[in-house]
PDB file of C-alpha atoms in Angstrom:
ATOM      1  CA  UNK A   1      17.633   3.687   2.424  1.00  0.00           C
ATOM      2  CA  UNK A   2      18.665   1.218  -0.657  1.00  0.00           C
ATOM      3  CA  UNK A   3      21.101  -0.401  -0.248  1.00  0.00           C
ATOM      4  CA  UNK A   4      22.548  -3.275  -3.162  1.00  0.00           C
ATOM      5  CA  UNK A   5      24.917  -6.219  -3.463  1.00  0.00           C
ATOM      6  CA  UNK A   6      27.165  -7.148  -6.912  1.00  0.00           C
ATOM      7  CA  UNK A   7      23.898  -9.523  -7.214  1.00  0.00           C
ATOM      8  CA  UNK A   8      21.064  -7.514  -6.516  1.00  0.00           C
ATOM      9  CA  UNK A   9      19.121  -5.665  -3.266  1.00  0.00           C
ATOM     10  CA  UNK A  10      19.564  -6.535  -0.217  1.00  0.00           C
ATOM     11  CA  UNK A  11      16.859  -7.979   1.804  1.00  0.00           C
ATOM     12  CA  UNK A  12      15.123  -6.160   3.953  1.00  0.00           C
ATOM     13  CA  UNK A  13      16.472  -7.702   7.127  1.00  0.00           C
ATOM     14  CA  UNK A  14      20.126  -7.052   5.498  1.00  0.00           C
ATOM     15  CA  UNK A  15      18.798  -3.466   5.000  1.00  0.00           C
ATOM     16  CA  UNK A  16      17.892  -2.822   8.644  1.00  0.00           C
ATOM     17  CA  UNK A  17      21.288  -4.327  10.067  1.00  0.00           C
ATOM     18  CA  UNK A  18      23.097  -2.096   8.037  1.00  0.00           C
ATOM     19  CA  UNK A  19      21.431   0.633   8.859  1.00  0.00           C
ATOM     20  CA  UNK A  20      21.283   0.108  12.708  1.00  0.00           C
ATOM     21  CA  UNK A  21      24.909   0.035  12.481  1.00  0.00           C
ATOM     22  CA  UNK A  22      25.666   2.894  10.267  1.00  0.00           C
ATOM     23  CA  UNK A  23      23.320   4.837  13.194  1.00  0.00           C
ATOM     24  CA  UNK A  24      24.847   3.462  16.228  1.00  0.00           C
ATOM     25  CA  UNK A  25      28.446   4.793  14.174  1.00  0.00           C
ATOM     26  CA  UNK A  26      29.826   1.431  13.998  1.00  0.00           C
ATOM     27  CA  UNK A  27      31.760   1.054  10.071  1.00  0.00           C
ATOM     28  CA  UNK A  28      32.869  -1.641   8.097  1.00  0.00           C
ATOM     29  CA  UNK A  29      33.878  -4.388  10.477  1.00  0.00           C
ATOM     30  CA  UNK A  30      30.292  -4.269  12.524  1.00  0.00           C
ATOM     31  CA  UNK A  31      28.342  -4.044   9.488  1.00  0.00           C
ATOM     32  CA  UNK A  32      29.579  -7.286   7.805  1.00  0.00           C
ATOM     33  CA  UNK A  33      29.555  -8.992  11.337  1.00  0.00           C
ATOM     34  CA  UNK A  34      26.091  -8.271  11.485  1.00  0.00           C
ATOM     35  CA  UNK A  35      25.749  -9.598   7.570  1.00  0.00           C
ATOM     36  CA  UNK A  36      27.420 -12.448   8.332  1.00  0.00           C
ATOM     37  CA  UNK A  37      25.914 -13.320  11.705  1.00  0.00           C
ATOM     38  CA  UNK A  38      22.209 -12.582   9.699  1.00  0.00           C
ATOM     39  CA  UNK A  39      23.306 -14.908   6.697  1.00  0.00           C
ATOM     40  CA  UNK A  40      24.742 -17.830   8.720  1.00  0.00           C
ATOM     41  CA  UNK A  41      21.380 -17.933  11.391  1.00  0.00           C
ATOM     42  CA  UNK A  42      19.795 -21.097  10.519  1.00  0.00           C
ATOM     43  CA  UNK A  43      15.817 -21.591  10.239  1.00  0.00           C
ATOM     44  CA  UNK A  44      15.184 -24.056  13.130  1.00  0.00           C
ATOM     45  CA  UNK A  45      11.865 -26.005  14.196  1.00  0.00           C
ATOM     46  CA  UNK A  46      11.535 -25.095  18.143  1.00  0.00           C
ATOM     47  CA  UNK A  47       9.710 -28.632  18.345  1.00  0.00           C
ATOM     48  CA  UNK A  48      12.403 -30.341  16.810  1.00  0.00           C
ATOM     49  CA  UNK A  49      15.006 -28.430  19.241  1.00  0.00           C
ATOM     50  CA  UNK A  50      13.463 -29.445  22.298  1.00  0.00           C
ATOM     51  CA  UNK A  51      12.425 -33.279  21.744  1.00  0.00           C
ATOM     52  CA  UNK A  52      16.943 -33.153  21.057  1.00  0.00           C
ATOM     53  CA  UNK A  53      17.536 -31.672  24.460  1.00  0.00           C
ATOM     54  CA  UNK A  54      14.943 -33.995  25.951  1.00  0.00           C
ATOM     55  CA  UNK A  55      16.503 -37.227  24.260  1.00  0.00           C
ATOM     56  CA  UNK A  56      20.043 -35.380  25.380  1.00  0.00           C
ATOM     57  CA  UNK A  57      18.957 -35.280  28.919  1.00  0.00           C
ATOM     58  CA  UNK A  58      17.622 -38.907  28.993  1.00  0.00           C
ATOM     59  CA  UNK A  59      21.237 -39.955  27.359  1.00  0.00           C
ATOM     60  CA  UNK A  60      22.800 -38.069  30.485  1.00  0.00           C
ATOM     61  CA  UNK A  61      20.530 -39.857  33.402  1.00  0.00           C
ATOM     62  CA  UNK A  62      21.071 -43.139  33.119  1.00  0.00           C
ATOM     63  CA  UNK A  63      24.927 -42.174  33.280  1.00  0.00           C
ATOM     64  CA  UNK A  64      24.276 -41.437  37.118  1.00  0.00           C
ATOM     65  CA  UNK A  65      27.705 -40.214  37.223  1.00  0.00           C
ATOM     66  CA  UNK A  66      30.055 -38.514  34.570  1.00  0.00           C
ATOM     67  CA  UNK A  67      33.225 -36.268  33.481  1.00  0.00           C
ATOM     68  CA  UNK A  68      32.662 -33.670  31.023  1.00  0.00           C
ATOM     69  CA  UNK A  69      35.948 -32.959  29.045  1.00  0.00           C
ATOM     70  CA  UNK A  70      35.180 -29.057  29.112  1.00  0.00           C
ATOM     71  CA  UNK A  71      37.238 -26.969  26.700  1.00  0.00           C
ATOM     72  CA  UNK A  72      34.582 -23.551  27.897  1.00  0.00           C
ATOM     73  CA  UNK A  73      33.382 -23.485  24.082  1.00  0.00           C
ATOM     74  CA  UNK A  74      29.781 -23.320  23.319  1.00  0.00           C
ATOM     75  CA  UNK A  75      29.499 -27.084  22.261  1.00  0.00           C
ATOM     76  CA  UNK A  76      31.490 -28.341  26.004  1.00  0.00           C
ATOM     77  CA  UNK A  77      29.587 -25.482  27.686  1.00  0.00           C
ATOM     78  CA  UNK A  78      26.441 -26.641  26.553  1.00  0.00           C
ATOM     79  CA  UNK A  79      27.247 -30.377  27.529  1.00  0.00           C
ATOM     80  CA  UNK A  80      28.439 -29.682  31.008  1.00  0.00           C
ATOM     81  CA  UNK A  81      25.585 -27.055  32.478  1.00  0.00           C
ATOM     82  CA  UNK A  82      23.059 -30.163  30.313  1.00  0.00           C
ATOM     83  CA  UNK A  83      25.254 -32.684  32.478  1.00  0.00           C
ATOM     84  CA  UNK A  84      24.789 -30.602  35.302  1.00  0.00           C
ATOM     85  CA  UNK A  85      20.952 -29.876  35.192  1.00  0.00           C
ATOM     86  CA  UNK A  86      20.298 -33.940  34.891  1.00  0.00           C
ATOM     87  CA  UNK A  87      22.922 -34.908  37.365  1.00  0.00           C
ATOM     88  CA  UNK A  88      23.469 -32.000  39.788  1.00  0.00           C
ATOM     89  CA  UNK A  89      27.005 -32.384  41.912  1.00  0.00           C
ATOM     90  CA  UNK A  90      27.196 -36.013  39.970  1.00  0.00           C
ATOM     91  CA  UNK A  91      28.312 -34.136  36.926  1.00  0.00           C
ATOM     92  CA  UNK A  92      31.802 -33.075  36.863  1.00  0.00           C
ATOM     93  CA  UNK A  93      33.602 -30.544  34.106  1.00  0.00           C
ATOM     94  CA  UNK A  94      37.094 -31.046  33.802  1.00  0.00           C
ATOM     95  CA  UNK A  95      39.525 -28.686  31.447  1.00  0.00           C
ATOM     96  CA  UNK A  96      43.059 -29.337  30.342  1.00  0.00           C
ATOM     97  CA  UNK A  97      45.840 -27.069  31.852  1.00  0.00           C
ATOM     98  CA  UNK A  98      47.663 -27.028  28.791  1.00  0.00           C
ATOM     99  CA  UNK A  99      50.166 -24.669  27.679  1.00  0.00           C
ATOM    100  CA  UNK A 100      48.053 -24.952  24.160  1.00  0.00           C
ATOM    101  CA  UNK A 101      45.275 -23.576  26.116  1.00  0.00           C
ATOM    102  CA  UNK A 102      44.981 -20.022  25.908  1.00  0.00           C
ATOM    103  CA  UNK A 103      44.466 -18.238  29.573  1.00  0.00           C
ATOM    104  CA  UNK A 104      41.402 -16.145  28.085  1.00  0.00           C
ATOM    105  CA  UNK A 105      40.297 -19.657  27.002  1.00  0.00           C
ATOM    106  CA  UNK A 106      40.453 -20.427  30.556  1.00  0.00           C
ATOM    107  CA  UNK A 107      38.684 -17.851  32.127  1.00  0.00           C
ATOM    108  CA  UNK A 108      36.169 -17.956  30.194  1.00  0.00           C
ATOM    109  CA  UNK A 109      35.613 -21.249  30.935  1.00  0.00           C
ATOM    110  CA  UNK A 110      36.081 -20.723  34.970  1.00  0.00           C
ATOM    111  CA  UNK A 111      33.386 -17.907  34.390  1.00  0.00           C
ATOM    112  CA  UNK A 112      30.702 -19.880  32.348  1.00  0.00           C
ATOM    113  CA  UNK A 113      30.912 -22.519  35.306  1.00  0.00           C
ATOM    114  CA  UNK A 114      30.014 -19.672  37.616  1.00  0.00           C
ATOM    115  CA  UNK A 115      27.767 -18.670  36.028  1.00  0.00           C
ATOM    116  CA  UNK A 116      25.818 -22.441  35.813  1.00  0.00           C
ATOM    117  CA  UNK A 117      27.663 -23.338  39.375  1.00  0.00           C
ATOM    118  CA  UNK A 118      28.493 -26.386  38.028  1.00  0.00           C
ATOM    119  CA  UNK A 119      31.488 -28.475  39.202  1.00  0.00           C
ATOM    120  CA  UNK A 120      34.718 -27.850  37.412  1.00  0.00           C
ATOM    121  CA  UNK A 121      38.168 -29.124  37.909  1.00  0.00           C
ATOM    122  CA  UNK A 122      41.719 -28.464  36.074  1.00  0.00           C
ATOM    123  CA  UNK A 123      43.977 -31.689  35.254  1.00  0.00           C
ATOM    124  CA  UNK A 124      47.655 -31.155  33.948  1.00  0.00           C
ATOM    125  CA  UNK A 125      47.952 -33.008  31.133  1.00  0.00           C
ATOM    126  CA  UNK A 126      51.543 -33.493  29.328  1.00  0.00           C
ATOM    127  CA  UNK A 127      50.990 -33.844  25.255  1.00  0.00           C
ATOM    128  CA  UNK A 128      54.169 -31.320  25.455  1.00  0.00           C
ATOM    129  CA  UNK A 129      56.211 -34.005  26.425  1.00  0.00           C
ATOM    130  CA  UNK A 130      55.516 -36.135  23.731  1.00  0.00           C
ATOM    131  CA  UNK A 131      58.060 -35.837  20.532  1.00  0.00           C
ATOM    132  CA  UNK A 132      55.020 -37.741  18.569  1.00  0.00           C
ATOM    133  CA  UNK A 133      52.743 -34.059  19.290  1.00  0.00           C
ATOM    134  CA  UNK A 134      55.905 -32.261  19.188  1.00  0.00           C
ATOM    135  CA  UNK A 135      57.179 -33.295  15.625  1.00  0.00           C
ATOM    136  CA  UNK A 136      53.182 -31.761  14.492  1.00  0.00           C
ATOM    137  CA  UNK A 137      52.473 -34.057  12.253  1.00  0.00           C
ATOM    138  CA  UNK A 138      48.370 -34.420  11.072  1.00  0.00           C
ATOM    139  CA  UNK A 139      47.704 -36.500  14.286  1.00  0.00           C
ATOM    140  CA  UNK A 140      48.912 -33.996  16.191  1.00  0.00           C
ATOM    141  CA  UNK A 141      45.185 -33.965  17.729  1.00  0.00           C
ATOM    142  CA  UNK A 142      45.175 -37.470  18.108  1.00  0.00           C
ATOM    143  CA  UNK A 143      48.247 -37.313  20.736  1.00  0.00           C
ATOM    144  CA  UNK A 144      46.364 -33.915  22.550  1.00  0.00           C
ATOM    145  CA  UNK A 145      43.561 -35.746  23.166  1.00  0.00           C
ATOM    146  CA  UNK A 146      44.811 -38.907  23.732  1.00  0.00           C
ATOM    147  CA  UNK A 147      46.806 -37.476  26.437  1.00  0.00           C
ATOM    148  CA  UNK A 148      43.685 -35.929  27.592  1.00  0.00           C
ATOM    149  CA  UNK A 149      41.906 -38.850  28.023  1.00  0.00           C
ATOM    150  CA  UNK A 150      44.013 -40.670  29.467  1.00  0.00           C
ATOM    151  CA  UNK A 151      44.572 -38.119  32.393  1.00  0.00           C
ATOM    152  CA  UNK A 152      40.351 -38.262  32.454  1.00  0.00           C
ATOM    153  CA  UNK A 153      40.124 -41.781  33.168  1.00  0.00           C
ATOM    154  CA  UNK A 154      42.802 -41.898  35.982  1.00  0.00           C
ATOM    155  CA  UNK A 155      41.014 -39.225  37.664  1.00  0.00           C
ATOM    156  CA  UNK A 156      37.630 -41.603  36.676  1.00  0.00           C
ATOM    157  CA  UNK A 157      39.370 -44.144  38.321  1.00  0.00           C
ATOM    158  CA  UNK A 158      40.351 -42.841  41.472  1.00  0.00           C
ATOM    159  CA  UNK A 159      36.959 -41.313  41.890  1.00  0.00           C
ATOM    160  CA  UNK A 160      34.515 -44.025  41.004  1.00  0.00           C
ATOM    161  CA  UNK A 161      33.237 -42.491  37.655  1.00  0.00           C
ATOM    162  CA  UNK A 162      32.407 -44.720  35.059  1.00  0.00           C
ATOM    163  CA  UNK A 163      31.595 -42.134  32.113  1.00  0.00           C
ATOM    164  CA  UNK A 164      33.755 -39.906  30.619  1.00  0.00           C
ATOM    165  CA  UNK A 165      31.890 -37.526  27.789  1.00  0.00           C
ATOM    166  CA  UNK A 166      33.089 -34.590  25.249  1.00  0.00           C
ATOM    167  CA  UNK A 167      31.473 -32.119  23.423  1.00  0.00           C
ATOM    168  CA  UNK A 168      32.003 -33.233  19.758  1.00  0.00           C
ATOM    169  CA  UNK A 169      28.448 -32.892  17.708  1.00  0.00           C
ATOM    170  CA  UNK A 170      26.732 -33.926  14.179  1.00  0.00           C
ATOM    171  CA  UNK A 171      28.463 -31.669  11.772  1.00  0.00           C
ATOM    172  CA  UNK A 172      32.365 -32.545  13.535  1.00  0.00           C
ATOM    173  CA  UNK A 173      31.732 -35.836  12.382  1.00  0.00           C
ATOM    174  CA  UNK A 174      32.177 -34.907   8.674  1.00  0.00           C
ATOM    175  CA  UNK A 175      35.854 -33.173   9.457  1.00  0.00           C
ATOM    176  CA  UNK A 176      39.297 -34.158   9.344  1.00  0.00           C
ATOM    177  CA  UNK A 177      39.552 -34.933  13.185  1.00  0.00           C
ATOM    178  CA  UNK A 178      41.738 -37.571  14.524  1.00  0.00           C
ATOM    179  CA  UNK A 179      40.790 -36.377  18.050  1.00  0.00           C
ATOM    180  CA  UNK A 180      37.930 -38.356  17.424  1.00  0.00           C
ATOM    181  CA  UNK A 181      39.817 -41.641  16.755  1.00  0.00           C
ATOM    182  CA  UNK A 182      41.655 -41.078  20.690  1.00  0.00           C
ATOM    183  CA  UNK A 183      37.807 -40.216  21.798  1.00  0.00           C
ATOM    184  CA  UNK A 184      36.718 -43.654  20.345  1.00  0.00           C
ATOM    185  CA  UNK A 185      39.412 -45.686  21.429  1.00  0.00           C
ATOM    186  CA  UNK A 186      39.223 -44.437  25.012  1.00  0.00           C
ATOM    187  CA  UNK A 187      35.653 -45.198  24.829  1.00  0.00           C
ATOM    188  CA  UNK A 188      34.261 -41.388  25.212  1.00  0.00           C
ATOM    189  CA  UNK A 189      30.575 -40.792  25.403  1.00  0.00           C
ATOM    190  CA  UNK A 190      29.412 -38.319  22.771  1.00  0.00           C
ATOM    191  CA  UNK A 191      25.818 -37.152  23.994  1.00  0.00           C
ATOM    192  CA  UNK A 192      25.255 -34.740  21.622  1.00  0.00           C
ATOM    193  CA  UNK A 193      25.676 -36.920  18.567  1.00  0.00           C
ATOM    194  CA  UNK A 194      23.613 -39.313  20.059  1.00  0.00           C
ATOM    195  CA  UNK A 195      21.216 -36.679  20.518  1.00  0.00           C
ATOM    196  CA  UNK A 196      21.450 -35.760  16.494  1.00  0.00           C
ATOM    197  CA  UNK A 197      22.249 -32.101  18.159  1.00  0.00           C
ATOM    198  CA  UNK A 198      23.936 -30.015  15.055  1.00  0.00           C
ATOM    199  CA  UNK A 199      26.616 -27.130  15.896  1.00  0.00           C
ATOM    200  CA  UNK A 200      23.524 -24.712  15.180  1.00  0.00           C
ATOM    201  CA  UNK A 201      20.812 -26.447  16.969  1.00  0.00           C
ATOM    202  CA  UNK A 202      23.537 -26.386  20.064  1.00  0.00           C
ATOM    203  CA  UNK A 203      23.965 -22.556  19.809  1.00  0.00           C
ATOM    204  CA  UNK A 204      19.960 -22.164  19.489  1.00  0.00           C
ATOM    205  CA  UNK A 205      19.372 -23.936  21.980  1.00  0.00           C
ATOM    206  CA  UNK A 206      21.960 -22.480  24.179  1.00  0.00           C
ATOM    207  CA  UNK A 207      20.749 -19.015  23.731  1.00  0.00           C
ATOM    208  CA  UNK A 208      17.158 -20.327  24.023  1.00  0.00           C
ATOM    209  CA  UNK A 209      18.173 -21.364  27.546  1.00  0.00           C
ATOM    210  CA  UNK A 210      20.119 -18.397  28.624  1.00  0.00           C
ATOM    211  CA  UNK A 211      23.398 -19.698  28.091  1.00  0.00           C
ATOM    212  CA  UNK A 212      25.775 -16.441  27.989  1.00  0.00           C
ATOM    213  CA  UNK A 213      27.936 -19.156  25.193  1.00  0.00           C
ATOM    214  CA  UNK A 214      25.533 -19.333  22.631  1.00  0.00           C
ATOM    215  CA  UNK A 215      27.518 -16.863  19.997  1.00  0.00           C
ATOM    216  CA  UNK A 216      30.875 -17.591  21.470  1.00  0.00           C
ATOM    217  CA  UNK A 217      32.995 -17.990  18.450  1.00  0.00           C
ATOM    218  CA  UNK A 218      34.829 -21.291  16.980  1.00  0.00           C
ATOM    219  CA  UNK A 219      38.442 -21.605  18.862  1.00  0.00           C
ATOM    220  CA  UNK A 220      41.571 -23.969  18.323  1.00  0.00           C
ATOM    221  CA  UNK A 221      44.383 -24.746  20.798  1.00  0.00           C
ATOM    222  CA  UNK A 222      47.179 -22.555  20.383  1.00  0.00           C
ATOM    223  CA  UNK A 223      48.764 -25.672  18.641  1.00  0.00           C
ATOM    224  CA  UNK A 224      46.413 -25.708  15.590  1.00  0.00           C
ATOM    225  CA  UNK A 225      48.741 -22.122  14.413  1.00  0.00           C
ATOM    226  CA  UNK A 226      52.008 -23.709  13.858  1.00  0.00           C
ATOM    227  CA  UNK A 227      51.736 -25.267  10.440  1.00  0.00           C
ATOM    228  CA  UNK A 228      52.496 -29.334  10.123  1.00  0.00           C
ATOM    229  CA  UNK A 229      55.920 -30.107  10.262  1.00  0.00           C
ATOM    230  CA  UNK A 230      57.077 -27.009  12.219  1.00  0.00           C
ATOM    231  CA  UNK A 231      57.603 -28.532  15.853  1.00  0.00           C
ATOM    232  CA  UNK A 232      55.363 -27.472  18.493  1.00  0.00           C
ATOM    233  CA  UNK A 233      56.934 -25.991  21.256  1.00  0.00           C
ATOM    234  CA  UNK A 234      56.088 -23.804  24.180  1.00  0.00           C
ATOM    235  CA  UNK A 235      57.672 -20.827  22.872  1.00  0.00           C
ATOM    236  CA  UNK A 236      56.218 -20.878  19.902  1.00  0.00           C
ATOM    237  CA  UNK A 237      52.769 -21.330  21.181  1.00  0.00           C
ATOM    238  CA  UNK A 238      53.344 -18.654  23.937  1.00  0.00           C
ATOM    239  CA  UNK A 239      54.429 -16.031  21.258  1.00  0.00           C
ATOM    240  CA  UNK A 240      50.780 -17.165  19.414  1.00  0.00           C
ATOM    241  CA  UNK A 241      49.316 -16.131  22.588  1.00  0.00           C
ATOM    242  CA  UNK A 242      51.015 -13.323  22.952  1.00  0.00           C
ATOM    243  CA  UNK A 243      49.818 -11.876  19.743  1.00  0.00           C
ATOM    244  CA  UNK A 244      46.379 -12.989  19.860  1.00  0.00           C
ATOM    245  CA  UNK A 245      46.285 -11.521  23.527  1.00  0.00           C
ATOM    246  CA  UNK A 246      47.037  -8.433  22.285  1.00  0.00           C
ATOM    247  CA  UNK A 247      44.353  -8.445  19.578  1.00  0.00           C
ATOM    248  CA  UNK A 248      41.685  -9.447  21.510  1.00  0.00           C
ATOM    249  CA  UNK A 249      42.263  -6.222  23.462  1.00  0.00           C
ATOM    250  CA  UNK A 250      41.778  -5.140  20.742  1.00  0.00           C
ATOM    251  CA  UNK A 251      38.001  -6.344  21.114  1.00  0.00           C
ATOM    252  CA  UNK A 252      38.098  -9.069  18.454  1.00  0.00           C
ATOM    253  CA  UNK A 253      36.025 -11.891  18.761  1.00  0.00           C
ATOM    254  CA  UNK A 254      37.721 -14.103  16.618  1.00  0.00           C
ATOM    255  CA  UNK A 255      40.933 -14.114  15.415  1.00  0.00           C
ATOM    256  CA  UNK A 256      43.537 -16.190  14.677  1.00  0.00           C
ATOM    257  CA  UNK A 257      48.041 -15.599  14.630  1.00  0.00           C
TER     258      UNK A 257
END
């Protein structure tokens, strides 16, 4: 078959995933997934990828003993089973059980440590009670994750961890994130920017290892749908839920309310 775009043919590899989804009866949506997923698939160096996981790991080991702030996304995922191949039981993942965090969200991250059998740990944290997160202002972030850390470091405290990390990478540092800014001023490790690890050398190299989050698709607290200046609240973020819920039944990937 022939197939051809406003510009020109398509390549030959566009070619074939069209066609092996026009075979397998799947229509519009699965054919410019696979497009999309064929354009955005990155040319890396396999050398390259493996001298950053080795300089990762030799970040992690001198650590000796560390929390992972683990959302269950495929950057945090990749951290904590990286955390927990250099450290074993030393390694700790710990996810927020926040009303902002979607229960899918959850599970999914419950499974993926499962899956690694790494250690991993809820903490309540409280950015809900907070009329500064509330109000939703553009450091909205900065409050979640200050709250965040701050729950981290009692629990480093009590426990006799020195090292709290997070899964932020190259390519975050060129957004609009004032996460970062509570990150820095709690004094978070960030391994895989000290690695030089890119979002797409993280994915490669997750599904290089086996990793089951490799493709697992970009995701925002429930939060990040209310627009600025509409207060946050935990109706409004439950009725986000509700709908996305019901789309990912749907079986959507990615998807926002």
């Amino acid at each position: 078959a022939f197939y051809e775009s406003r510009s020109g043919p398509l390549s030959q590899a566009a070619t074939i995933v069209i066609e092996r989804s026009l075979t397998s009866g799947g229509g519009y949506t699965e054919v410019m997934a696979g497009l999309v997923k064929l354009a955005a698939a990155p040319k890396l160096d396999l050398g390259i990828l493996k001298a950053k996981q080795e300089r990762l790991f030799s970040i992690l080991k001198p650590m000796r003993r560390v929390i992972i702030a683990y959302s269950g996304g495929a950057d945090s995922a990749y951290l904590a089973w990286a955390a927990h191949r250099v450290l074993g039981e030393d390694a700790l993942a710990v996810t927020a059980d926040s009303a902002s965090i979607p229960g899918s969200y959850k599970n999914d991250a419950e499974a993926f440590a499962r899956e690694c059998g790494f250690r991993h740990e809820y903490i309540e944290t409280r950015e809900f009670d907070n009329p500064d997160y509330i109000k939703n202002d553009p450091n909205r972030c900065f409050h979640c994750k200050d709250e965040l850390f701050t729950r981290l470091e009692i629990v480093a405290r009590e426990r006799g961890i020195e090292h709290i990390a997070y899964g932020v990478n190259v390519d975050d540092l060129g957004d609009y994130r004032p996460g970062q800014r509570a990150a820095k001023q709690h004094q978070a490790a960030a391994p895989l920017v000290d690695a030089g690890l890119t979002k797409a050398e993280i994915r490669e190299l997750s599904r290089l290892t086996g990793l089951s989050t490799w493709d697992r698709p970009a995701a925002a607290c429930l939060s990040s749908r209310i627009p600025y200046g509409t207060p946050v609240t935990l109706e409004n973020v439950k009725t986000v839920e509700r709908g996305e819920e019901a789309i990912r039944q749907l079986g959507f990937r990615q998807y926002r309310v």
